Amino acid sequence: MERRRADLVVAHAAQLVTVAGFSDRPKRGDELSQLGVITDGAVAITGGRIAAVGPTEAVLQEVGVDNKTRVIDVSGRLVLPGLVDPHTHPIFAGSREYELSMKLAGASYMEIHARGGGILDTVRSTRKASLETLVANGKKFLGQMLEQGTTTAEAKSGYGLNEPDEIKMLEAIRLLKEIQPVRLVATYMGAHAVPDEYKDNPNGYLDLITDQVLPRIAGEHLAEFCDVFTEDGVFSVESSRRILERAQSLGFRLKIHADEIAALGGAELAAEMGAISADHLMMISEQGIHDLAASQTVAVLLPATTFCLMGDRYAPARKMISGNVAISLASDFNPGSCPVNSLQIVMGLACRQLKLRPAEAIAAVTINAAHAIGLGGEVGSLEVGKAGDLVIFDAPNYDYLLYRFGTNLVEKVVKAGQVVVE
Ligand code: IZC
Ligand code: ZN
């Protein structure tokens, strides 16, 4: 049999973390700490996809290497699958640095929101911005994420709220898919806040979403997910259900910002509706944990948000893991509650605040994060046939990566077989 020629071989990794064996479903419980680590490991990539993975010697026997093959010796280094960030808000204009001082002076996130600041401030700047500005801003933020190891991300709308500005945000995501390397999936989040013009008629805003905007986005294939901010003072469980039912009937897969500040039952709603993910969950109830465990819904935990909000209650991750909930991690990058876009920082916080073990944190930003956006069969692990996305870290092992909290240890990033960060 003729050997398949490789375009790229990454060889002699001190630890090659495959996270293999879970392309069809997310990891739960003890599975989270079984990473499939190969010492002196290698990956070969052909045509953007993984052609072989295993011990270096075996991989070099399996694939053909010629003078056009790039071979990268990563002796002494850690190799992980490209990181997946399943919850981000990277399309916006303006910034909200003043909220830090407001929070230090005692104002809560929801108080700032109730005064017309917060999300609605970013809505005013984003409505004024051109498509080109949104694309340029998004490209900058996605570039920062890529440099820190993120090769796939979910991106939400939700700072336009009206029809033309939500479409503008989703167009920006569509353009960004073509002009930069991070693979994106788009989420429509018109139900991020009730805009000023509907302040006295919130039901009118629900009608706009269900009757006009959702059908148009479905028709133009601008998003595959629909998300709702189910929160006291934002969207009730009842309003959220109305939007999500309509979205589901139009073919969207569902996501919910659930139980972040108040325990409204967002997790229960996500499980009941078969949402692909329930996100935040700082205040999740016992019932919510039980319902998620019995469902296919992935819990997306966002510890950098709790940290930036200076909250004292993080999501009960250990309870969720022992209760058999499929957990993942994301940055929640956004201009307000979480200006952090590094998954290395998120993993470091997850170990220290959610008490995840290093191995669990890695599973949570790779295969389980991929399942939270419907890409478990495509990315999130190093297995033959999957996308040739990987990160080389200046770290001798994965414990070291989590221990060096706050430092970007990325040395190189490979996306679909191309070295995109050197
Ligand atoms: O802009 O504050 N929580 N949405 C829900 C956010 C935070 C983003 C923001
Ligand atoms: Zn969010």
Coordinates of C-alpha atoms and ligand atoms in Angstrom, one line a residue:
M1 CA 0.0 0.0 0.0
E2 CA 1.3 3.4 -0.9
R3 CA 1.9 5.7 2.0
R4 CA 0.0 9.0 2.2
R5 CA 2.3 12.0 1.8
A6 CA 2.2 14.5 4.6
D7 CA 2.2 18.3 4.2
L8 CA 3.1 18.8 7.8
V9 CA 4.5 16.6 10.5
V10 CA 4.7 17.8 14.1
A11 CA 7.1 15.4 15.8
H12 CA 8.7 14.4 19.1
A13 CA 6.2 16.2 21.4
A14 CA 7.1 15.6 25.0
Q15 CA 3.3 15.2 25.5
L16 CA 0.9 15.0 22.7
V17 CA -2.6 15.3 24.2
T18 CA -5.1 13.6 21.8
V19 CA -8.4 13.8 23.8
A20 CA -9.4 11.0 21.4
G21 CA -12.5 8.7 21.5
F22 CA -15.3 11.2 22.1
S23 CA -16.1 12.6 18.7
D24 CA -19.7 11.4 19.0
R25 CA -20.6 12.6 22.5
P26 CA -19.1 14.8 25.3
K27 CA -17.1 13.5 28.1
R28 CA -18.7 13.2 31.6
G29 CA -17.5 12.4 35.1
D30 CA -14.2 10.6 35.2
E31 CA -13.9 10.6 31.4
L32 CA -12.9 14.2 31.6
S33 CA -9.5 13.4 33.1
Q34 CA -8.6 10.7 30.5
L35 CA -6.8 12.7 27.9
G36 CA -5.0 10.1 25.8
V37 CA -1.5 11.4 26.3
I38 CA 1.3 10.1 24.0
T39 CA 4.9 10.7 24.9
D40 CA 7.3 11.4 22.0
G41 CA 4.1 12.0 20.0
A42 CA 3.5 13.1 16.4
V43 CA 0.7 14.3 14.2
A44 CA 0.8 14.3 10.4
I45 CA -1.5 16.5 8.4
T46 CA -2.5 16.1 4.7
G47 CA -4.9 18.5 2.9
G48 CA -5.7 20.2 6.1
R49 CA -6.8 17.0 7.9
I50 CA -5.1 14.7 10.3
A51 CA -3.6 11.8 8.4
A52 CA -1.8 10.0 11.3
V53 CA -1.3 10.5 15.0
G54 CA 0.7 8.4 17.5
P55 CA 4.2 7.8 18.7
T56 CA 6.7 9.7 16.4
E57 CA 8.3 6.5 15.1
A58 CA 4.9 5.0 14.1
V59 CA 3.7 8.2 12.4
L60 CA 6.9 8.5 10.4
Q61 CA 6.4 4.9 9.2
E62 CA 2.8 5.5 8.3
V63 CA 3.1 8.6 6.2
G64 CA 5.4 9.6 3.4
V65 CA 7.7 12.6 3.9
D66 CA 9.3 14.4 1.0
N67 CA 11.2 17.6 0.4
K68 CA 8.0 19.6 0.4
T69 CA 6.9 18.2 3.8
R70 CA 7.4 20.6 6.7
V71 CA 8.6 18.8 9.7
I72 CA 8.5 20.6 13.0
D73 CA 10.5 19.1 15.9
V74 CA 8.7 20.0 19.1
S75 CA 11.0 18.2 21.5
G76 CA 10.3 19.2 25.1
R77 CA 7.0 20.8 24.1
L78 CA 3.3 20.2 24.8
V79 CA 0.9 19.7 21.9
L80 CA -2.9 20.1 22.3
P81 CA -5.8 20.1 19.8
G82 CA -6.6 23.6 18.7
L83 CA -8.6 25.2 21.5
V84 CA -12.4 25.8 21.0
D85 CA -14.1 28.8 22.6
P86 CA -17.9 28.0 22.6
H87 CA -19.2 31.3 24.0
T88 CA -18.0 34.8 22.8
H89 CA -19.4 38.2 21.9
P90 CA -16.5 39.5 19.7
I91 CA -18.4 41.8 17.3
F92 CA -19.0 45.3 18.8
A93 CA -17.8 48.9 18.7
G94 CA -16.7 50.9 21.7
S95 CA -15.5 49.7 25.1
R96 CA -16.7 49.9 28.7
E97 CA -13.6 50.4 30.8
Y98 CA -15.5 52.8 33.0
E99 CA -17.5 49.9 34.4
L100 CA -14.5 48.7 36.3
S101 CA -14.5 51.8 38.5
M102 CA -18.3 51.7 38.8
K103 CA -18.0 48.1 40.0
L104 CA -15.3 49.1 42.4
A105 CA -17.5 51.8 43.7
G106 CA -20.2 49.2 44.5
A107 CA -22.5 49.2 41.4
S108 CA -23.5 45.7 40.3
Y109 CA -23.7 44.6 36.6
M110 CA -27.5 44.6 36.7
E111 CA -27.6 48.1 38.3
I112 CA -25.5 49.4 35.4
H113 CA -27.8 47.6 33.0
A114 CA -30.9 49.0 34.6
R115 CA -29.6 52.5 34.3
G116 CA -29.3 52.1 30.5
G117 CA -25.6 51.4 30.6
G118 CA -24.0 48.0 30.1
I119 CA -25.2 46.1 27.0
L120 CA -27.3 49.1 25.9
D121 CA -24.2 51.3 25.8
T122 CA -22.5 48.9 23.5
V123 CA -25.7 48.7 21.4
R124 CA -25.5 52.5 20.9
S125 CA -21.9 52.3 19.7
T126 CA -22.5 49.2 17.6
R127 CA -25.5 50.7 15.8
K128 CA -23.4 53.7 14.8
A129 CA -20.5 51.6 13.5
S130 CA -20.1 50.5 9.9
L131 CA -19.9 46.9 8.8
E132 CA -16.2 47.5 8.0
T133 CA -15.5 48.8 11.6
L134 CA -17.2 45.7 13.1
V135 CA -15.1 43.4 10.8
A136 CA -11.9 45.2 11.7
N137 CA -12.6 45.1 15.4
G138 CA -13.6 41.4 15.2
K139 CA -10.5 40.6 13.3
K140 CA -8.3 42.2 15.9
F141 CA -10.0 40.3 18.8
L142 CA -10.0 37.0 16.9
G143 CA -6.3 37.5 16.1
Q144 CA -5.6 37.9 19.8
M145 CA -7.6 34.7 20.5
L146 CA -5.6 32.8 17.8
E147 CA -2.3 33.9 19.3
Q148 CA -3.4 32.4 22.6
G149 CA -4.4 29.1 21.0
T150 CA -8.1 29.4 20.0
T151 CA -8.6 27.9 16.5
T152 CA -12.5 27.7 16.6
A153 CA -15.0 30.0 18.3
E154 CA -18.7 30.7 18.5
A155 CA -19.6 34.3 17.9
K156 CA -22.9 36.0 18.9
S157 CA -24.8 38.9 17.6
G158 CA -26.8 40.9 20.2
Y159 CA -25.5 44.5 20.1
G160 CA -27.7 45.6 17.3
L161 CA -31.1 44.3 18.6
N162 CA -33.0 46.0 15.7
E163 CA -33.2 44.1 12.4
P164 CA -30.7 46.0 10.3
D165 CA -28.0 46.1 13.0
E166 CA -28.4 42.4 14.0
I167 CA -28.0 41.5 10.3
K168 CA -25.0 43.8 10.1
M169 CA -23.4 41.9 13.0
L170 CA -24.1 38.5 11.5
E171 CA -22.8 39.8 8.1
A172 CA -19.6 40.8 9.9
I173 CA -19.3 37.2 11.3
R174 CA -19.9 35.8 7.8
L175 CA -17.1 38.0 6.4
L176 CA -14.7 37.2 9.2
K177 CA -15.1 33.5 8.4
E178 CA -13.4 34.2 5.1
I179 CA -10.7 36.7 6.0
Q180 CA -9.0 35.2 9.1
P181 CA -8.1 31.7 10.3
V182 CA -10.3 31.2 13.4
R183 CA -13.2 28.9 12.4
L184 CA -16.5 30.6 13.5
V185 CA -20.0 29.5 14.1
A186 CA -22.6 32.2 14.4
T187 CA -25.3 32.7 17.0
Y188 CA -28.2 35.1 16.7
M189 CA -28.8 36.8 20.1
G190 CA -31.4 39.4 19.5
A191 CA -32.7 38.5 22.9
H192 CA -29.7 40.0 24.7
A193 CA -31.6 43.0 26.0
V194 CA -34.8 44.9 25.3
P195 CA -33.7 47.9 23.2
D196 CA -34.6 51.5 24.3
E197 CA -37.2 51.9 21.6
Y198 CA -39.2 49.0 23.0
K199 CA -38.6 49.9 26.7
D200 CA -42.4 50.4 27.2
N201 CA -43.4 47.6 24.9
P202 CA -41.2 44.6 25.5
N203 CA -43.8 42.3 24.0
G204 CA -43.5 44.3 20.8
Y205 CA -39.8 43.4 20.8
L206 CA -40.6 39.7 21.2
D207 CA -42.9 40.0 18.2
L208 CA -40.1 41.6 16.1
I209 CA -37.8 38.8 16.9
T210 CA -40.2 35.9 16.3
D211 CA -42.1 37.3 13.3
Q212 CA -39.5 39.2 11.5
V213 CA -35.8 38.8 12.5
L214 CA -35.6 35.0 13.1
P215 CA -37.3 34.1 9.8
R216 CA -35.0 36.4 7.9
I217 CA -31.9 35.1 9.5
A218 CA -33.0 31.5 8.9
G219 CA -33.8 32.4 5.3
E220 CA -30.3 33.9 4.7
H221 CA -28.5 31.2 6.7
L222 CA -26.8 33.9 8.8
A223 CA -26.7 31.9 12.1
E224 CA -27.2 28.3 13.2
F225 CA -27.8 28.9 16.9
C226 CA -30.2 31.2 18.7
D227 CA -29.4 32.4 22.3
V228 CA -31.4 34.2 24.9
F229 CA -30.3 36.1 28.1
T230 CA -32.7 34.5 30.5
E231 CA -32.3 36.8 33.6
D232 CA -34.2 38.8 36.1
G233 CA -34.8 42.2 34.5
V234 CA -33.9 41.0 31.0
F235 CA -35.9 38.0 29.5
S236 CA -38.2 35.9 31.7
V237 CA -38.4 32.1 31.3
E238 CA -41.7 32.6 29.6
S239 CA -40.4 35.1 27.1
S240 CA -37.3 33.0 26.5
R241 CA -39.4 29.9 25.8
R242 CA -41.4 31.9 23.3
I243 CA -38.3 33.0 21.3
L244 CA -36.6 29.6 21.6
E245 CA -39.7 27.7 20.4
R246 CA -40.0 29.9 17.4
A247 CA -36.2 29.5 16.7
Q248 CA -36.4 25.7 17.0
S249 CA -39.3 25.6 14.6
L250 CA -37.1 27.5 12.1
G251 CA -34.3 25.0 12.4
F252 CA -32.0 26.9 14.9
R253 CA -30.2 25.0 17.6
L254 CA -30.6 26.6 21.0
K255 CA -28.4 28.1 23.6
I256 CA -29.3 29.9 26.8
H257 CA -27.5 32.4 29.1
A258 CA -28.9 30.5 32.1
D259 CA -28.9 31.1 35.9
E260 CA -26.0 33.7 35.8
I261 CA -27.2 36.2 38.4
A262 CA -30.6 34.8 39.6
A263 CA -31.7 31.2 39.7
L264 CA -34.6 31.5 37.2
G265 CA -34.6 27.9 36.0
G266 CA -32.6 28.5 32.8
A267 CA -30.8 25.2 33.1
E268 CA -34.1 23.3 33.4
L269 CA -35.5 25.1 30.4
A270 CA -32.3 24.3 28.4
A271 CA -32.6 20.6 29.3
E272 CA -36.4 20.5 28.6
M273 CA -36.0 22.1 25.1
G274 CA -33.0 20.0 24.1
A275 CA -30.7 23.1 23.9
I276 CA -27.1 22.3 22.7
S277 CA -25.8 24.3 25.6
A278 CA -26.7 26.1 28.8
D279 CA -24.2 28.8 29.7
H280 CA -23.0 30.5 32.9
L281 CA -24.9 28.5 35.6
M282 CA -23.4 30.2 38.6
M283 CA -26.8 30.0 40.4
I284 CA -27.9 26.6 39.0
S285 CA -30.4 24.7 41.2
E286 CA -30.2 21.0 42.3
Q287 CA -33.0 20.4 39.9
G288 CA -31.0 22.1 37.1
I289 CA -28.0 19.9 37.7
H290 CA -30.2 16.8 37.7
D291 CA -32.0 17.9 34.5
L292 CA -28.7 18.7 32.6
A293 CA -27.2 15.4 33.7
A294 CA -30.1 13.5 32.1
S295 CA -29.9 15.6 28.9
Q296 CA -27.5 16.0 25.9
T297 CA -27.1 19.7 26.8
V298 CA -23.5 20.8 27.5
A299 CA -23.0 23.1 30.4
V300 CA -20.6 26.0 29.4
L301 CA -18.9 27.5 32.4
L302 CA -17.4 31.0 32.2
P303 CA -15.2 31.5 35.3
A304 CA -13.5 34.6 33.8
T305 CA -16.9 36.4 33.9
T306 CA -17.4 35.6 37.6
F307 CA -13.9 36.8 38.2
C308 CA -14.4 40.1 36.3
L309 CA -17.7 40.7 38.0
M310 CA -15.9 40.2 41.3
G311 CA -18.5 37.6 42.2
D312 CA -18.1 35.3 45.1
R313 CA -20.1 32.5 43.7
Y314 CA -18.6 30.5 40.8
A315 CA -20.6 27.7 39.0
P316 CA -20.6 24.5 41.1
A317 CA -18.4 22.6 38.7
R318 CA -17.4 19.8 41.0
K319 CA -21.0 19.1 41.8
M320 CA -21.8 19.1 38.2
I321 CA -19.0 16.8 37.2
S322 CA -19.8 14.3 40.0
G323 CA -23.5 14.6 39.0
N324 CA -22.7 13.6 35.4
V325 CA -23.3 16.9 33.7
A326 CA -21.2 17.3 30.5
I327 CA -19.2 20.5 31.3
S328 CA -17.1 22.8 29.0
L329 CA -15.4 26.1 29.4
A330 CA -15.5 29.4 27.4
S331 CA -14.2 32.9 27.7
D332 CA -17.5 34.8 27.3
F333 CA -15.3 37.5 25.7
N334 CA -17.4 40.7 25.6
P335 CA -16.9 44.5 26.2
G336 CA -18.7 44.5 29.6
S337 CA -18.8 41.6 32.0
C338 CA -15.7 39.8 30.6
P339 CA -13.0 41.5 28.5
V340 CA -10.8 38.4 28.7
N341 CA -10.3 36.4 25.5
S342 CA -7.6 33.9 26.5
L343 CA -8.7 30.3 27.1
Q344 CA -5.4 29.8 28.9
I345 CA -6.5 32.3 31.5
V346 CA -10.0 30.7 31.6
M347 CA -8.4 27.3 32.2
G348 CA -6.2 28.7 34.9
L349 CA -9.2 30.3 36.7
A350 CA -11.2 27.1 36.3
C351 CA -8.5 25.1 38.2
R352 CA -8.2 27.7 40.9
Q353 CA -11.9 28.7 41.3
L354 CA -14.0 25.9 39.9
K355 CA -11.4 23.3 41.3
L356 CA -11.1 21.6 37.9
R357 CA -8.1 19.3 37.6
P358 CA -5.7 20.4 34.8
A359 CA -6.8 17.4 32.6
E360 CA -10.5 18.3 33.1
A361 CA -9.8 21.9 32.1
I362 CA -8.2 20.7 28.9
A363 CA -11.1 18.4 28.0
A364 CA -13.4 21.3 28.7
V365 CA -11.7 23.7 26.1
T366 CA -11.3 21.0 23.5
I367 CA -13.7 18.1 22.8
N368 CA -16.5 19.2 25.2
A369 CA -16.3 22.8 23.9
A370 CA -16.6 21.4 20.4
H371 CA -19.7 19.5 21.3
A372 CA -21.2 22.7 22.8
I373 CA -21.2 24.1 19.3
G374 CA -22.1 21.0 17.3
L375 CA -18.5 20.4 16.0
G376 CA -17.5 17.4 18.1
G377 CA -17.0 15.3 14.9
E378 CA -14.8 18.0 13.3
V379 CA -12.5 19.6 15.9
G380 CA -11.5 19.3 19.6
S381 CA -9.3 16.2 19.4
L382 CA -6.3 14.9 17.5
E383 CA -7.7 11.9 15.5
V384 CA -7.4 10.8 11.9
G385 CA -9.8 12.6 9.6
K386 CA -10.4 15.6 11.9
A387 CA -9.3 19.1 11.2
G388 CA -5.5 19.6 11.3
D389 CA -5.8 22.2 14.2
L390 CA -3.2 22.1 17.0
V391 CA -1.3 24.3 19.4
I392 CA 2.3 23.9 20.4
F393 CA 3.0 25.2 23.9
D394 CA 6.4 26.1 25.5
A395 CA 5.5 23.7 28.3
P396 CA 7.0 20.2 29.1
N397 CA 3.6 18.8 30.1
Y398 CA 0.0 19.9 30.6
D399 CA 0.2 20.4 34.4
Y400 CA 2.9 23.1 33.6
L401 CA 0.5 24.9 31.3
L402 CA -2.1 25.3 34.0
Y403 CA 0.4 26.1 36.7
R404 CA 1.9 29.1 34.7
F405 CA -1.4 31.0 35.0
G406 CA -1.4 34.4 33.2
T407 CA 1.4 33.8 30.7
N408 CA 0.8 33.1 27.1
L409 CA 2.8 29.9 26.5
V410 CA 1.7 29.4 22.9
E411 CA 4.7 28.9 20.6
K412 CA 3.0 28.0 17.4
V413 CA -0.6 27.5 16.2
V414 CA -1.5 25.2 13.3
K415 CA -4.9 25.7 11.6
A416 CA -6.0 23.2 8.9
G417 CA -2.4 22.2 8.5
Q418 CA -1.1 25.8 8.1
V419 CA 1.2 27.4 10.6
V420 CA -0.8 30.5 11.4
V421 CA 1.1 31.7 14.5
E422 CA 4.9 31.3 14.7
Ligands
IZC1 O1 -22.1 43.2 27.0 O2 -22.4 42.9 29.1 N1 -23.9 39.1 30.3 N2 -24.3 39.6 28.2 C1 -24.8 38.8 29.3 C2 -23.2 40.2 28.5 C3 -22.9 39.9 29.8 C4 -22.4 41.0 27.6 C5 -22.3 42.5 28.0
ZN2 ZN -22.4 35.8 27.1

